Amino acid sequence: MAGPTTARRGTGQQQDEPARPPRPTRRRLLTVITVGVLLLVSGSVWALYGSSWFRAEQVTTTGVDVLTPAEVEAAAAVPIGAPMVSVDTDAIADRLRQKLPRIDSVDVVRSWPHGIGLKVTERKPVLLMKKDTKFIEVDVEGVRFATVDRAPKRVPLLELTPDQSASLRRFGSGRLVREAVRVAGELPVAVAKDTRVVRVTSYDSISLELTGDRTVVWGSGEEGPVKARVLTALMKAAPKAGHFDLSAPTAPAVSGS
């Protein structure tokens, strides 16, 4: 009797495998990528320039004190409705500084998707020059940037009276104004608060009028920090003195009471 039928071993014939899809060629893959990139770029260009998604619609102003946001925005003349990407921020900044000399610096920024921001820094007066019934404001760089009807509080008056002196011919009024600004900026804080007039008659002759009928002969603008320290010490040592001479800071003089 025949034994149980043994399982047949493989016949050596491989079973049919499903056909694999052909791999895309390098050229076809490159074509697909190129088309995708072109579609992406063209879509981006359309979104930035052709659509209504990214248009300048709102202008905001910060940092103003004397100026008003309305003044700044009118001078800026931001092209409302223009594509954000095409707004020339440098041209806007130049236009603001030209039209509004009170502006020292301005940062024009895009606030996507629809805003333009104007971050303004105004010039601050450190001295005033009287002209008829008005006052010309002078900043820390000696720039005469605005004429106002009323004098700002706690800003000293600059009296520039060199006539036709040698200092005026040599340095010019602009340099003398800058020297006055330099002196005003180096005064001790307490003295600066009490200064009412900075008088310049020549490069080497700058004096101050303080509250309480006190006067300070400063001399030239040189050695300002040294003179400031000496003046502070003299005022502590002689609080009732009315006249201080610092033209030679190594040999100062005090008088009056």
XYZ file of C-alpha atoms in Angstrom:
257
model
C 0.000 0.000 0.000
C 1.377 3.217 -1.002
C 2.351 5.658 1.737
C 0.829 9.100 2.192
C 1.387 11.446 -0.590
C 4.249 13.717 0.251
C 3.938 17.406 -0.442
C 5.567 18.398 -3.623
C 8.452 20.622 -3.374
C 8.626 23.640 -5.508
C 8.985 22.914 -9.128
C 11.477 25.684 -9.590
C 8.936 27.864 -11.380
C 8.471 31.310 -9.801
C 5.024 32.654 -9.287
C 4.035 35.641 -11.412
C 4.658 38.980 -9.604
C 2.515 42.046 -10.267
C 4.096 44.429 -12.713
C 5.734 47.491 -11.125
C 4.784 50.921 -12.481
C 7.557 52.403 -14.541
C 9.723 54.852 -12.642
C 9.509 58.424 -13.876
C 12.523 59.472 -15.741
C 14.774 62.263 -14.440
C 13.537 64.569 -17.213
C 9.882 64.056 -16.332
C 10.602 64.691 -12.647
C 12.484 67.897 -13.486
C 9.585 69.060 -15.639
C 7.088 68.496 -12.842
C 9.256 70.422 -10.368
C 9.775 73.291 -12.813
C 6.052 73.591 -13.501
C 5.345 73.566 -9.765
C 7.882 76.298 -9.079
C 6.523 78.440 -11.912
C 2.993 78.069 -10.608
C 4.139 78.974 -7.101
C 6.077 82.047 -8.264
C 3.325 83.296 -10.538
C 0.781 82.802 -7.757
C 2.933 84.726 -5.312
C 3.446 87.583 -7.781
C -0.275 87.764 -8.421
C -1.018 87.738 -4.677
C 1.448 90.562 -4.011
C 0.677 92.783 -6.986
C -2.617 91.747 -8.562
C -4.851 90.689 -5.717
C -6.546 92.785 -3.048
C -5.016 90.733 -0.251
C -1.881 92.837 0.375
C -2.805 96.470 -0.206
C -1.834 99.535 1.837
C -5.046 100.479 3.600
C -4.057 101.848 7.004
C -1.348 104.247 8.268
C -0.409 104.537 11.948
C 1.937 107.097 13.542
C 3.825 106.774 16.827
C 6.422 108.843 18.679
C 4.960 112.305 18.037
C 4.833 114.963 20.741
C 4.462 118.407 19.178
C 3.421 117.152 15.757
C 0.069 115.428 15.324
C -0.478 112.072 13.599
C -2.652 113.849 11.026
C 0.212 116.231 10.109
C 2.678 113.395 9.762
C 0.373 111.196 7.705
C -0.541 114.048 5.378
C 3.138 114.788 4.731
C 3.949 111.084 4.308
C 1.435 110.742 1.454
C 1.368 106.949 1.649
C -0.245 105.633 -1.583
C -3.392 104.087 -0.125
C -4.577 101.154 -2.213
C -1.167 100.438 -3.708
C 0.371 96.961 -3.336
C 2.248 96.757 -0.036
C 5.362 95.428 -1.722
C 5.566 98.441 -4.037
C 5.358 101.103 -1.291
C 8.678 103.013 -1.327
C 9.479 103.357 2.370
C 12.716 105.290 1.768
C 10.896 107.881 -0.341
C 8.286 108.312 2.390
C 10.991 108.876 5.028
C 12.777 111.428 2.828
C 9.511 113.234 2.168
C 8.721 113.478 5.872
C 12.127 114.895 6.818
C 11.894 117.440 4.010
C 8.366 118.613 4.743
C 8.564 118.480 8.534
C 11.997 119.672 9.787
C 10.905 118.922 13.346
C 11.351 115.237 12.504
C 14.854 114.097 13.387
C 14.413 110.520 12.172
C 11.583 108.269 11.039
C 11.322 104.535 10.510
C 8.758 103.527 7.874
C 7.748 99.885 8.261
C 5.304 97.533 6.558
C 2.822 95.858 8.887
C 1.409 93.043 6.790
C -1.094 92.567 5.346
C -2.483 96.130 5.130
C -0.616 98.565 7.401
C 2.171 101.133 7.073
C 3.750 102.284 10.345
C 5.527 105.644 10.828
C 7.812 105.590 13.904
C 8.820 109.229 14.421
C 11.555 110.790 16.562
C 11.139 114.547 16.944
C 13.930 117.057 17.458
C 13.993 118.548 20.951
C 14.896 122.203 21.540
C 17.878 122.835 23.812
C 18.077 126.582 23.082
C 15.782 129.284 21.697
C 16.642 132.240 19.487
C 14.216 135.146 19.557
C 13.058 136.586 16.238
C 10.651 139.514 16.556
C 7.831 138.092 18.674
C 8.552 134.454 17.824
C 11.134 131.880 18.872
C 13.395 129.679 16.751
C 14.036 126.264 18.272
C 17.606 124.920 18.141
C 18.357 121.231 18.713
C 21.354 119.443 20.211
C 23.177 119.516 16.864
C 22.709 123.256 16.447
C 19.972 122.818 13.818
C 17.370 125.587 13.760
C 14.364 123.451 12.980
C 11.167 125.310 13.858
C 9.674 128.724 14.649
C 7.040 128.856 17.384
C 4.842 131.568 18.868
C 5.421 130.603 22.496
C 8.683 129.638 24.159
C 8.726 126.049 25.485
C 9.209 125.847 29.234
C 12.688 125.338 30.696
C 14.495 125.996 27.423
C 17.125 128.777 27.742
C 17.217 131.738 25.405
C 20.322 132.058 23.237
C 21.597 135.599 22.769
C 24.088 135.633 19.914
C 25.665 139.088 19.837
C 29.086 138.856 18.175
C 28.382 141.755 15.782
C 31.278 141.779 13.318
C 33.844 140.404 15.733
C 36.864 138.363 14.745
C 35.079 135.267 16.080
C 32.156 135.814 13.745
C 34.434 136.240 10.750
C 36.536 133.211 11.683
C 33.910 130.748 12.886
C 30.609 131.994 11.472
C 27.339 132.212 13.362
C 26.638 128.506 12.863
C 29.760 127.475 14.761
C 29.016 129.921 17.570
C 25.502 128.484 17.892
C 26.944 124.962 18.110
C 29.340 126.115 20.833
C 26.405 127.501 22.816
C 24.574 124.198 22.386
C 27.700 122.366 23.515
C 27.884 124.442 26.709
C 24.161 123.984 27.428
C 24.536 120.225 27.074
C 27.444 120.038 29.524
C 25.914 122.045 32.357
C 25.224 120.275 35.657
C 21.579 119.221 35.836
C 20.708 121.634 38.628
C 22.360 124.537 36.809
C 20.693 123.656 33.518
C 17.278 123.851 35.180
C 18.055 127.354 36.469
C 19.624 128.690 33.250
C 17.565 131.380 31.578
C 19.984 132.847 29.012
C 23.108 131.604 27.234
C 24.943 134.629 25.865
C 27.647 134.345 23.193
C 29.723 137.395 22.274
C 32.687 135.475 20.851
C 34.098 131.964 20.662
C 35.962 132.534 23.949
C 33.239 134.504 25.698
C 30.155 132.503 26.641
C 28.211 133.375 29.785
C 25.046 132.265 31.534
C 22.243 134.080 33.316
C 20.636 131.997 36.050
C 17.614 132.500 38.248
C 18.188 134.592 41.338
C 20.255 137.198 39.448
C 23.231 134.851 39.287
C 25.730 134.872 36.415
C 28.359 132.405 35.231
C 31.291 133.328 32.998
C 31.977 130.079 31.126
C 34.568 131.288 28.654
C 34.971 129.012 25.627
C 33.195 125.703 25.211
C 36.433 123.827 25.842
C 36.952 121.786 29.031
C 33.200 121.716 29.588
C 33.087 118.636 31.874
C 35.853 120.091 34.066
C 34.063 123.428 34.309
C 30.819 121.664 35.215
C 32.476 119.856 38.126
C 34.183 123.047 39.331
C 30.908 125.001 39.152
C 29.088 122.347 41.178
C 31.782 122.490 43.865
C 31.756 126.305 43.960
C 27.989 126.475 44.325
C 28.122 124.061 47.242
C 30.935 125.995 48.891
C 29.350 129.420 48.306
C 25.586 128.878 47.961
C 24.813 132.605 48.244
C 27.335 133.786 45.654
C 25.993 135.675 42.669
C 28.887 135.523 40.205
C 31.055 132.583 39.118
C 33.986 132.850 36.723
C 35.096 129.570 35.121
C 36.950 130.972 32.109
C 40.105 129.524 33.714
C 38.784 126.405 35.496
C 42.084 125.834 37.306
C 41.731 129.280 38.922
C 37.982 129.954 39.261
C 36.574 133.017 40.974
C 33.478 133.618 43.065
C 31.991 136.954 44.109
C 28.780 138.554 45.304
C 26.428 137.341 47.965
